[in-house]
mmCIF file of N, CA and C in Angstrom:
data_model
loop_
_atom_site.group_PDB
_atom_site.id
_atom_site.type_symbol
_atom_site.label_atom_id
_atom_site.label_comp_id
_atom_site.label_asym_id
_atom_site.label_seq_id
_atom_site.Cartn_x
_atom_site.Cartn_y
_atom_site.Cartn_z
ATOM 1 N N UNK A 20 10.855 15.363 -2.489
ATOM 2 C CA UNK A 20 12.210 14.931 -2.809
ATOM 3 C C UNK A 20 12.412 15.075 -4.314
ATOM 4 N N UNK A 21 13.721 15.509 -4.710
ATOM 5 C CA UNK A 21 13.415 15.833 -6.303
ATOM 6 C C UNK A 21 14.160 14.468 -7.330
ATOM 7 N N UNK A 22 13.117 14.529 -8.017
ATOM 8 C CA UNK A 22 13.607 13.428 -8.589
ATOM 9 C C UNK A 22 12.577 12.162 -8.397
ATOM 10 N N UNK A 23 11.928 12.159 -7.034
ATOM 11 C CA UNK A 23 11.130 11.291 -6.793
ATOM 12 C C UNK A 23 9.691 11.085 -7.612
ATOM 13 N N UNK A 24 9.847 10.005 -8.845
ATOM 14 C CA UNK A 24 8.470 10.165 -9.614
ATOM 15 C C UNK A 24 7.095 9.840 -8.875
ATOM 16 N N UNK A 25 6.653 9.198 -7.397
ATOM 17 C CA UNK A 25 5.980 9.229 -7.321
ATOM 18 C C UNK A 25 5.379 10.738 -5.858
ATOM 19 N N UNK A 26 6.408 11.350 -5.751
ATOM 20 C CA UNK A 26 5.962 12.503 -5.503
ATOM 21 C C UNK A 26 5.204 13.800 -6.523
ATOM 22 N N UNK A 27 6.257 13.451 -7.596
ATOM 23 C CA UNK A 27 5.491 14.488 -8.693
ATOM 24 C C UNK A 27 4.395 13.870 -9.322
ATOM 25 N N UNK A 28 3.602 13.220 -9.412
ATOM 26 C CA UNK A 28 2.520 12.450 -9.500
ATOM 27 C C UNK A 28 1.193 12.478 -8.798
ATOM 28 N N UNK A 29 2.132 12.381 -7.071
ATOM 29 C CA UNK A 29 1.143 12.708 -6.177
ATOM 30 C C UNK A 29 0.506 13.848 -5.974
ATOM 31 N N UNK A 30 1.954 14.613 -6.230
ATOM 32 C CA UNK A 30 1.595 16.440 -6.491
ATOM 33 C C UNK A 30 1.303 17.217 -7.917
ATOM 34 N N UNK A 31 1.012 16.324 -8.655
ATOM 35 C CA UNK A 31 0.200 16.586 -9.846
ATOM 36 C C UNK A 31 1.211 17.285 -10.650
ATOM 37 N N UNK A 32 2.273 16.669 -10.736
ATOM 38 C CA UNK A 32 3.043 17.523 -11.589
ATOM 39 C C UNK A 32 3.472 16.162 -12.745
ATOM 40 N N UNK A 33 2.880 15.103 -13.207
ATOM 41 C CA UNK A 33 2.551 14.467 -13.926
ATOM 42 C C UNK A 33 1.596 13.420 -13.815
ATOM 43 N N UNK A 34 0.708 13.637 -15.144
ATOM 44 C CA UNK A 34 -0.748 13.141 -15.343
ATOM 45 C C UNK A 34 -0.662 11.607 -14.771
ATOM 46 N N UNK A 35 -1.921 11.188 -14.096
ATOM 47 C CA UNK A 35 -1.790 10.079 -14.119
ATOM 48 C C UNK A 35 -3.756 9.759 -13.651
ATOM 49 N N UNK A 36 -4.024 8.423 -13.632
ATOM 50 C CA UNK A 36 -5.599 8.217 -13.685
ATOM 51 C C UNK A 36 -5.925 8.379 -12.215
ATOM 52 N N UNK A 37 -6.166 9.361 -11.420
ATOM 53 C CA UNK A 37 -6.662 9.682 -10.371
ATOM 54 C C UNK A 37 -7.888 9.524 -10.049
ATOM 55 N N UNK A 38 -7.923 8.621 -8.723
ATOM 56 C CA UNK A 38 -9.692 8.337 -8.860
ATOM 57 C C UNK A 38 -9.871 9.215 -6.834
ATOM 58 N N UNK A 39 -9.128 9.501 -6.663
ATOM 59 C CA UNK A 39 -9.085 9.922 -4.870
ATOM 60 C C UNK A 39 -8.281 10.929 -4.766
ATOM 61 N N UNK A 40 -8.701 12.526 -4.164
ATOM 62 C CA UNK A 40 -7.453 13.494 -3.855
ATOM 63 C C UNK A 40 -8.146 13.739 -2.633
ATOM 64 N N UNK A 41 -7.267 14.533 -1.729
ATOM 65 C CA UNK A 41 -7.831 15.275 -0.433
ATOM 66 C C UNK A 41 -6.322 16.017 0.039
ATOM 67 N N UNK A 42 -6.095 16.797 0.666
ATOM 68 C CA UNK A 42 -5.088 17.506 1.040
ATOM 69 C C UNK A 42 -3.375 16.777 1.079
ATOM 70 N N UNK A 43 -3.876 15.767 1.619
ATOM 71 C CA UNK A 43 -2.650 14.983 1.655
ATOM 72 C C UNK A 43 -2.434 13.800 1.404
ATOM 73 N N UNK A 44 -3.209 13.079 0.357
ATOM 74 C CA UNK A 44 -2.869 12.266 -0.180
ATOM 75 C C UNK A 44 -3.812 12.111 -1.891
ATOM 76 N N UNK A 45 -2.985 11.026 -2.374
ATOM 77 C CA UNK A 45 -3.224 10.937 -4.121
ATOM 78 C C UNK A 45 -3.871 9.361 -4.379
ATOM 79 N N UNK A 46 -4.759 9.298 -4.609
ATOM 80 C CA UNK A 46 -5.171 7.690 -5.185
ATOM 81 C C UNK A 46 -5.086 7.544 -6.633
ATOM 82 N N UNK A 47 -4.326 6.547 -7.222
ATOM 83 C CA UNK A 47 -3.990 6.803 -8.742
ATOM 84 C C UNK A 47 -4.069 5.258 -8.816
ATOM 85 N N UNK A 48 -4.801 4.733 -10.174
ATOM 86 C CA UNK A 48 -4.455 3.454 -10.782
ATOM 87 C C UNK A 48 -3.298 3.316 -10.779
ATOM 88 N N UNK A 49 -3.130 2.469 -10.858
ATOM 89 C CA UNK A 49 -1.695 1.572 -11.110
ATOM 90 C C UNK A 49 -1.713 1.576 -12.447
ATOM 91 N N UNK A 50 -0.541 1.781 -12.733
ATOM 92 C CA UNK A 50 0.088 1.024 -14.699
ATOM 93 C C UNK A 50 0.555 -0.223 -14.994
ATOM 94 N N UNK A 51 1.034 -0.985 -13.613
ATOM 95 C CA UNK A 51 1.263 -2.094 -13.772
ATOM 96 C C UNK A 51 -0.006 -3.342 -13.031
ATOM 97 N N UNK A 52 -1.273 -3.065 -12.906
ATOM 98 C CA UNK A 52 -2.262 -3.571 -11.919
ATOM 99 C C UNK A 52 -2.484 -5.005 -12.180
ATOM 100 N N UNK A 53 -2.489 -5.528 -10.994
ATOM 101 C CA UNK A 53 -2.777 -7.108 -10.411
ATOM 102 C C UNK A 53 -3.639 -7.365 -10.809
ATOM 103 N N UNK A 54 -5.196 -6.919 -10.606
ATOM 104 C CA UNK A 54 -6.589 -6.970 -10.948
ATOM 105 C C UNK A 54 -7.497 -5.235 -11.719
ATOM 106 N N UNK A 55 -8.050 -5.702 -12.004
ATOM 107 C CA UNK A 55 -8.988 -4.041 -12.574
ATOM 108 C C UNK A 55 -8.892 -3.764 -10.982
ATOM 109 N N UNK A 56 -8.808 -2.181 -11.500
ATOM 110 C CA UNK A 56 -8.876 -1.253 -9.888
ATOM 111 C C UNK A 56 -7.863 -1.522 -8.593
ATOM 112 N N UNK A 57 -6.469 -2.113 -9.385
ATOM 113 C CA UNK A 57 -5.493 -1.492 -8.665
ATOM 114 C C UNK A 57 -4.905 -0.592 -8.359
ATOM 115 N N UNK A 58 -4.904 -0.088 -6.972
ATOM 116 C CA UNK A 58 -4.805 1.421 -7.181
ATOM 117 C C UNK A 58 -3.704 1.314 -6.112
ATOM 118 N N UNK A 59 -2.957 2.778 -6.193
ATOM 119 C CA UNK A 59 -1.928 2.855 -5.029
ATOM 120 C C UNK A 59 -2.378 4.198 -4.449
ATOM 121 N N UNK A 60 -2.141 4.298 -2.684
ATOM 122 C CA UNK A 60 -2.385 5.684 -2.345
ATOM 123 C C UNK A 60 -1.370 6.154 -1.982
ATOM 124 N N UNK A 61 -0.666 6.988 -2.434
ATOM 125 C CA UNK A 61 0.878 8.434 -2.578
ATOM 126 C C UNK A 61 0.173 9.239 -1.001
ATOM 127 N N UNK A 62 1.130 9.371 -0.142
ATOM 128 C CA UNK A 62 0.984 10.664 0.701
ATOM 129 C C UNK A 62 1.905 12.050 -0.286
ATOM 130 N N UNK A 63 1.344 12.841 -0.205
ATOM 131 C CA UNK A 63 1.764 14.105 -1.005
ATOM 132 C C UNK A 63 3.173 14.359 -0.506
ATOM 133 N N UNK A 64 3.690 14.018 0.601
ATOM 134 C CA UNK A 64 4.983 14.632 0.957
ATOM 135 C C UNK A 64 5.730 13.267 0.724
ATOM 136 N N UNK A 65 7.116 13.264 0.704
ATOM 137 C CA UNK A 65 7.800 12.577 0.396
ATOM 138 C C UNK A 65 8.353 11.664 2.019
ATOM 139 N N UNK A 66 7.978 10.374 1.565
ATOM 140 C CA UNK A 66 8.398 9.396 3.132
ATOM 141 C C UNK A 66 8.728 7.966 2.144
ATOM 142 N N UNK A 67 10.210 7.667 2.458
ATOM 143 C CA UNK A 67 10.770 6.318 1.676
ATOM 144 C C UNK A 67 9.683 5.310 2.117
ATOM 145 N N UNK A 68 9.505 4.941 3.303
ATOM 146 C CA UNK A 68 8.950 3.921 3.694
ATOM 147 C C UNK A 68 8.145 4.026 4.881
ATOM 148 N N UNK A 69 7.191 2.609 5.448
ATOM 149 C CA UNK A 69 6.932 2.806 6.541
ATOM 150 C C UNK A 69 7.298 3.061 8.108
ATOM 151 N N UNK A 70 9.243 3.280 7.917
ATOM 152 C CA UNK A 70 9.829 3.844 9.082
ATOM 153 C C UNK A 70 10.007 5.149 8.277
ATOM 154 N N UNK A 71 10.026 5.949 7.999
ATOM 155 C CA UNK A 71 9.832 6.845 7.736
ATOM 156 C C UNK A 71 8.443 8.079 8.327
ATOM 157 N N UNK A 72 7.563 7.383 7.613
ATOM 158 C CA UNK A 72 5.805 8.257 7.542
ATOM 159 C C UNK A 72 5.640 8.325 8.930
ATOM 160 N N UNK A 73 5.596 9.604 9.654
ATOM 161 C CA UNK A 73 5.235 9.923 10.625
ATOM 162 C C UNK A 73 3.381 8.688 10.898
ATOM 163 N N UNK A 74 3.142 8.892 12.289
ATOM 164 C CA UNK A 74 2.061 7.934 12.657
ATOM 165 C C UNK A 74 0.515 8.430 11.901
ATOM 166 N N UNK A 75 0.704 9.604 12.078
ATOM 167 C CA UNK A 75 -1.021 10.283 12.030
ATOM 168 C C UNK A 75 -0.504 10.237 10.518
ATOM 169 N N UNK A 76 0.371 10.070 9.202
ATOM 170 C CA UNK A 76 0.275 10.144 8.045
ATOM 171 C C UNK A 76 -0.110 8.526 7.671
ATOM 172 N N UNK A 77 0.502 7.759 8.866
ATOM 173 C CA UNK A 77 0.452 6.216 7.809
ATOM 174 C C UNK A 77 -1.096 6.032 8.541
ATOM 175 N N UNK A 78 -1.851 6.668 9.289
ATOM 176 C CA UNK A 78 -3.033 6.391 9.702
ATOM 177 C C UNK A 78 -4.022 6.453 8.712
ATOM 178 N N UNK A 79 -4.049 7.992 8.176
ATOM 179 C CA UNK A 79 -4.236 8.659 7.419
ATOM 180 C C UNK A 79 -4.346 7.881 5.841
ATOM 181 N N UNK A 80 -3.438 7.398 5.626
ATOM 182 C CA UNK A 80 -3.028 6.195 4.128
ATOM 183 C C UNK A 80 -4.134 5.376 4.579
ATOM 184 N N UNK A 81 -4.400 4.579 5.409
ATOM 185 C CA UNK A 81 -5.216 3.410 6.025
ATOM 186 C C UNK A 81 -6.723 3.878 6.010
ATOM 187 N N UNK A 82 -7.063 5.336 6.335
ATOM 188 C CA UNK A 82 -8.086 5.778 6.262
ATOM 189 C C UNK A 82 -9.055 5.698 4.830
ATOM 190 N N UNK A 83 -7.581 6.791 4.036
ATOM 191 C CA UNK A 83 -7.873 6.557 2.623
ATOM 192 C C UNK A 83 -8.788 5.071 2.160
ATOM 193 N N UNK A 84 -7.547 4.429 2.334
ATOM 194 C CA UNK A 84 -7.302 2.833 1.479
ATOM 195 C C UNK A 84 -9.208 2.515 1.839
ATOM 196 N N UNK A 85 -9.680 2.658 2.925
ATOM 197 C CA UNK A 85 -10.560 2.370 3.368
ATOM 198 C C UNK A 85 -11.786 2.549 2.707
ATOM 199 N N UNK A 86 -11.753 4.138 2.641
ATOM 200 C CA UNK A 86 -12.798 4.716 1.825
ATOM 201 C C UNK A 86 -12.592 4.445 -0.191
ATOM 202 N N UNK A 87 -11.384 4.132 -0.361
ATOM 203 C CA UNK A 87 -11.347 3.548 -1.790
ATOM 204 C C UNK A 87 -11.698 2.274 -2.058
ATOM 205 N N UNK A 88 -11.521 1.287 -0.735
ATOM 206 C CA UNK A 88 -11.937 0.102 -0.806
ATOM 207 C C UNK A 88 -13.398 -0.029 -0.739
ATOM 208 N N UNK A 89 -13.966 0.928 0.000
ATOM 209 C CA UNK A 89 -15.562 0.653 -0.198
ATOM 210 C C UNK A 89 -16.010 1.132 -1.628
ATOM 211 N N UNK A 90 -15.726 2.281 -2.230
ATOM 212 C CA UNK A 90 -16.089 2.417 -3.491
ATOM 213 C C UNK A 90 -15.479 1.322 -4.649
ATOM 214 N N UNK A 91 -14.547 0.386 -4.509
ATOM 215 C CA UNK A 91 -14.005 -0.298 -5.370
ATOM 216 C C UNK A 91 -14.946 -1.343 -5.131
ATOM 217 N N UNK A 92 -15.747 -1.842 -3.690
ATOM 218 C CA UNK A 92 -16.868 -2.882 -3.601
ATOM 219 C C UNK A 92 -18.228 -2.483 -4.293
ATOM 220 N N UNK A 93 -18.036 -1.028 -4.036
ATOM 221 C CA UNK A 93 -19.718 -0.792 -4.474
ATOM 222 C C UNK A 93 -19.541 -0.714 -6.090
ATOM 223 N N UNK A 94 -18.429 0.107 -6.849
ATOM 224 C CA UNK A 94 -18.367 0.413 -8.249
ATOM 225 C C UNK A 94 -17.925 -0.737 -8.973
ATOM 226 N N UNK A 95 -17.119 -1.245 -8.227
ATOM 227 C CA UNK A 95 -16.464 -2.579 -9.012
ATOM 228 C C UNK A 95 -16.881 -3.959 -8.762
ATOM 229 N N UNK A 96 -17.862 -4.476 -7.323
ATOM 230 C CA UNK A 96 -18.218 -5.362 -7.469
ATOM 231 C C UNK A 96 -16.935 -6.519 -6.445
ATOM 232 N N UNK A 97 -15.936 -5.797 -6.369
ATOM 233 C CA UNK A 97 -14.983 -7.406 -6.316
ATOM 234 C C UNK A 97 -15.905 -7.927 -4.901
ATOM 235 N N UNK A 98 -14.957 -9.330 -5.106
ATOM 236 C CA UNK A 98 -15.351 -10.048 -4.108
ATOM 237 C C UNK A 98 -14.724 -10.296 -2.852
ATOM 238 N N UNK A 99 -13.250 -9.495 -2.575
ATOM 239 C CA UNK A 99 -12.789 -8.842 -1.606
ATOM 240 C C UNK A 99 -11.182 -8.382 -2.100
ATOM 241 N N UNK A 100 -10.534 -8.195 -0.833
ATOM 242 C CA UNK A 100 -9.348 -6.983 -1.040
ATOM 243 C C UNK A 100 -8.344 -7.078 -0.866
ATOM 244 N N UNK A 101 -6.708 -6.799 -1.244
ATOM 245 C CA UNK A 101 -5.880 -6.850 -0.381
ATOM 246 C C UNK A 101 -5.257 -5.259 -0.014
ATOM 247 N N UNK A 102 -4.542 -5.501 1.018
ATOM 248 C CA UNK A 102 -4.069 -3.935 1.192
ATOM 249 C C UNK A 102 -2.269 -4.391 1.495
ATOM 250 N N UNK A 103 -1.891 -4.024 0.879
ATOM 251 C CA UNK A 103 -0.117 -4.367 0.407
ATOM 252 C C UNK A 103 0.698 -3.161 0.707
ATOM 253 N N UNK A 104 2.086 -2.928 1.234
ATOM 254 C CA UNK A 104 2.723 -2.499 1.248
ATOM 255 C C UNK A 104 4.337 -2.884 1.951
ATOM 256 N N UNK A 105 4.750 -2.438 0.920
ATOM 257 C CA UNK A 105 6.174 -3.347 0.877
ATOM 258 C C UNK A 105 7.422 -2.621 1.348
ATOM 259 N N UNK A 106 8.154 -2.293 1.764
ATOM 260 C CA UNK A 106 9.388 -1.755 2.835
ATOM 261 C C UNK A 106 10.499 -1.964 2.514
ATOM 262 N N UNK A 107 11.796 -1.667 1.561
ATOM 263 C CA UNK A 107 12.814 -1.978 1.040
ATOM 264 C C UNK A 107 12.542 -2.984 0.031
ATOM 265 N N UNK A 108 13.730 -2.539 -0.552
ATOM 266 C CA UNK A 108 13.867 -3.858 -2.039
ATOM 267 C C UNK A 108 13.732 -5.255 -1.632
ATOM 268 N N UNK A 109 14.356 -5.894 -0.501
ATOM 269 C CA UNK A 109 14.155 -7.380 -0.387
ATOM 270 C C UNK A 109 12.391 -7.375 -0.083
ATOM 271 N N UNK A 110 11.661 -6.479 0.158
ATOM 272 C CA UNK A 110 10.846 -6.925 0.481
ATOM 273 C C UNK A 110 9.790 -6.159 -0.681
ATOM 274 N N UNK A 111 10.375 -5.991 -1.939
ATOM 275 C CA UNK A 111 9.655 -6.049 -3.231
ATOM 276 C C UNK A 111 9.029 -4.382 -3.709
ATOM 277 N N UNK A 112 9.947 -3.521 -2.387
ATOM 278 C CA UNK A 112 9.797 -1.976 -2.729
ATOM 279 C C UNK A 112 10.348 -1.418 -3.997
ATOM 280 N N UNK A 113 9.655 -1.282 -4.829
ATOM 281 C CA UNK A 113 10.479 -0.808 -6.471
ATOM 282 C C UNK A 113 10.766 1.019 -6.269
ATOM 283 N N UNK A 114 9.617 1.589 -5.694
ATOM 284 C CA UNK A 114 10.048 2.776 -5.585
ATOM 285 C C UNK A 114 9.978 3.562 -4.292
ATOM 286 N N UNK A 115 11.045 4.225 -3.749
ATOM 287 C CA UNK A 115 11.149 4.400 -2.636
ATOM 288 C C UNK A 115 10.348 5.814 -2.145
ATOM 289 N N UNK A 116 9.073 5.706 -2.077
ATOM 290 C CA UNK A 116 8.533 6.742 -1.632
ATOM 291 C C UNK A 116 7.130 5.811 -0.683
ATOM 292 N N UNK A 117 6.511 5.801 0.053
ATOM 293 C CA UNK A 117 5.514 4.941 0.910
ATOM 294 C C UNK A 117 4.917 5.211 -0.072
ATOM 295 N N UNK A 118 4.291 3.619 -0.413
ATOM 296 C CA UNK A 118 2.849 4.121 -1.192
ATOM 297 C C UNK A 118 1.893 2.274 -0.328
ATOM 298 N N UNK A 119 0.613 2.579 -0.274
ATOM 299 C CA UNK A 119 -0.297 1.084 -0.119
ATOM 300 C C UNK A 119 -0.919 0.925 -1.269
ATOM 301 N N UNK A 120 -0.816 -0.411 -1.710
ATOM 302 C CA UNK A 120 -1.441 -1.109 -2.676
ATOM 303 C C UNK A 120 -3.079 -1.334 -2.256
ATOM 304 N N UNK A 121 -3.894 -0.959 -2.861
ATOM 305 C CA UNK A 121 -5.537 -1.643 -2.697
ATOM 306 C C UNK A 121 -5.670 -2.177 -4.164
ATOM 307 N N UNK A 122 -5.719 -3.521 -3.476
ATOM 308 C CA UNK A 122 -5.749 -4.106 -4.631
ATOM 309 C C UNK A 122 -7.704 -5.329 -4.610
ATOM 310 N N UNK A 123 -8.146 -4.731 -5.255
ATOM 311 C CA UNK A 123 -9.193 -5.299 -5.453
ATOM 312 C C UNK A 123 -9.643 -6.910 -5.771
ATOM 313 N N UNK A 124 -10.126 -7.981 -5.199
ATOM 314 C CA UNK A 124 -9.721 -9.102 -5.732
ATOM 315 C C UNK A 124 -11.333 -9.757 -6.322
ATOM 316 N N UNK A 125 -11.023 -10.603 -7.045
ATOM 317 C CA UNK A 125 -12.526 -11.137 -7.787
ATOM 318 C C UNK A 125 -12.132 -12.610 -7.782
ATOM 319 N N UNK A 126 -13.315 -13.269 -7.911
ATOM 320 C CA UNK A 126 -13.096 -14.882 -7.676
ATOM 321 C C UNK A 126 -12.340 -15.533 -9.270
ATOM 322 N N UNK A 127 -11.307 -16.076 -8.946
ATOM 323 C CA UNK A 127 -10.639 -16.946 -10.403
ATOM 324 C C UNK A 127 -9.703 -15.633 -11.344
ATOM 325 N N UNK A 128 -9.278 -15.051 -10.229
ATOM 326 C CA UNK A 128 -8.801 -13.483 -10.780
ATOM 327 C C UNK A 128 -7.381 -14.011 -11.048
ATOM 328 N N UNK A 129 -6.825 -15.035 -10.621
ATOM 329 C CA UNK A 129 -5.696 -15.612 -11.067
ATOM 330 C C UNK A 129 -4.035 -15.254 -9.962
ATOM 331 N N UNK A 130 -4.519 -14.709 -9.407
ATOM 332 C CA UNK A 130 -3.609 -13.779 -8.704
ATOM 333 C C UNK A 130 -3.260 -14.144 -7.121
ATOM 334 N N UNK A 131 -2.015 -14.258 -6.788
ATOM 335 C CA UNK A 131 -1.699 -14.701 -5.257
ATOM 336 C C UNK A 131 -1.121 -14.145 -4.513
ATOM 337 N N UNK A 132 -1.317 -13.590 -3.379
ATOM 338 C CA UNK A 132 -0.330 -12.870 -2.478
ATOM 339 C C UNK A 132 -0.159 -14.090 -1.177
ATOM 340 N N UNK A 133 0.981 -14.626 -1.054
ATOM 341 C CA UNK A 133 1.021 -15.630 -0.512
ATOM 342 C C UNK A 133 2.396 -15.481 0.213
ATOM 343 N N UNK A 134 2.692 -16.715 1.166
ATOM 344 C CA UNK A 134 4.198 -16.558 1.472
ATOM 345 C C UNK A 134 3.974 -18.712 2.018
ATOM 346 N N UNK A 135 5.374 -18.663 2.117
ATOM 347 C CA UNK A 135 5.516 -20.115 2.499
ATOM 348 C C UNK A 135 5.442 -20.447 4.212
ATOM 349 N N UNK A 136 4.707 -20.826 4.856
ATOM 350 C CA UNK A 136 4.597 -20.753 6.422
ATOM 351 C C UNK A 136 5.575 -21.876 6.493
ATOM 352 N N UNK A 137 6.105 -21.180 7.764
ATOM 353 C CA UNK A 137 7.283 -22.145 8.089
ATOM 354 C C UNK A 137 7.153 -22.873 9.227
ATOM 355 N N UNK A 138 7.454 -23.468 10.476
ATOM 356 C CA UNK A 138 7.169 -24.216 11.418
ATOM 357 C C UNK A 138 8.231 -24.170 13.039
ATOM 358 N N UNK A 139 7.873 -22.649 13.289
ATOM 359 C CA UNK A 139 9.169 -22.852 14.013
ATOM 360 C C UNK A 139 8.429 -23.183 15.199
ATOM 361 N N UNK A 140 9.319 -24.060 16.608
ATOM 362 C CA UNK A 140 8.992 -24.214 17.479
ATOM 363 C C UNK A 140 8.480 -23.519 18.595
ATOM 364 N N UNK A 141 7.580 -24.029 19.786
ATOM 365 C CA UNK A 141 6.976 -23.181 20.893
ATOM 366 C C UNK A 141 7.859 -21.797 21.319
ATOM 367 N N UNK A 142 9.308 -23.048 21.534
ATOM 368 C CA UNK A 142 10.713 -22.031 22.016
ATOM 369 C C UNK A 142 11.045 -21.078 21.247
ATOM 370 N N UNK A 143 11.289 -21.115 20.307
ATOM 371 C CA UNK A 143 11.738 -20.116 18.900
ATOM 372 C C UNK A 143 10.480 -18.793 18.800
ATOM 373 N N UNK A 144 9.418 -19.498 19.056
ATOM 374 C CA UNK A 144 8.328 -18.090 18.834
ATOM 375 C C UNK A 144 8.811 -17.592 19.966
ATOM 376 N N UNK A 145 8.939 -17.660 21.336
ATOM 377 C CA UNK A 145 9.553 -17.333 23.050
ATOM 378 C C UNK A 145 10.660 -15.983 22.495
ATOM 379 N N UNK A 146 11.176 -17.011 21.930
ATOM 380 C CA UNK A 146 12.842 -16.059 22.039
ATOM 381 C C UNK A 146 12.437 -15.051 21.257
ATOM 382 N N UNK A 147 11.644 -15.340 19.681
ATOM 383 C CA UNK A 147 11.513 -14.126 19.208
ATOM 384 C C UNK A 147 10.909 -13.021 19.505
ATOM 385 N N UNK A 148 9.593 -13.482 20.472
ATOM 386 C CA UNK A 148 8.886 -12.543 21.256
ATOM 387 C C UNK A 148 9.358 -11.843 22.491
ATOM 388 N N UNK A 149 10.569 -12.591 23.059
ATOM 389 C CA UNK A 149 11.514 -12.022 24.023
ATOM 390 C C UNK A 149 12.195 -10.667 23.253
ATOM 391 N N UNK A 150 13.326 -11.349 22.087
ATOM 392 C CA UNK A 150 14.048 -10.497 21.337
ATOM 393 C C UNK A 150 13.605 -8.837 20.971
ATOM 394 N N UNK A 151 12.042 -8.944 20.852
ATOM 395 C CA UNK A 151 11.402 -8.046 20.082
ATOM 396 C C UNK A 151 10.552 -7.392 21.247
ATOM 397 N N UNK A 152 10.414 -7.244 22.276
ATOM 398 C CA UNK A 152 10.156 -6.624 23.308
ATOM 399 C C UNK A 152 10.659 -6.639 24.477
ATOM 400 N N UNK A 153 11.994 -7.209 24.321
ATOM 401 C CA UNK A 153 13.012 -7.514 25.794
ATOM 402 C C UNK A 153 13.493 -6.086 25.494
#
């Protein structure tokens, strides 16, 4: 997509700290990183989001994330991981091309990925599980 900076990035058409390539996808530090060895993985072709990325590509991302997460345990030590990815602006997408966060975590690292649990009733989970496969 033109214009899209994290396509030209992915496709090496600007520098960035690459620690993972393979045909179709880009592992690059982050510039803005949570912990040392935040990294994001770019699929090389251009997909806004996770309705977008065909199945065998967002598999593919997961595969990656996988094999970067074991080298981020063995090289870096953390003490475990998160794997993030966010889907439109309300839900904290800054740039619209799919990318997953591996984000490396270490004990007292200061850092929270959290949400507020809410309490809905027996009935309410029913309906929503109706709603969403009725």
């Amino acid at each position: 997509m033109d214009g899209c900076i994290f396509c030209k990035i992915a496709n090496g058409e600007i520098p960035s700290n690459t620690i993972y390539e393979d045909d179709d996808f880009r592992v690059i530090l982050d510039n803005g990183p949570a912990t040392k060895g935040h990294a994001l993985v770019l699929p090389k072709e251009h997909y806004a989001d996770l309705f977008e990325i065909p199945d065998e590509k967002a598999a593919g991302a997961i595969k990656v994330a996988k094999k970067v997460a074991g080298l981020m345990k063995e090289k870096l030590a953390c003490d475990g991981l998160n794997l993030v990815q966010n889907n439109g602006p309300v839900a904290g997408q800054t740039v619209m091309h799919f990318h997953l966060h591996v984000i490396p975590r270490y004990e007292n690292d200061g850092q929270k990925i959290l949400w507020n649990p809410t309490s809905p009733s027996a009935e309410e989970l029913v309906q929503i599980k109706d709603t969403i496969i009725g």
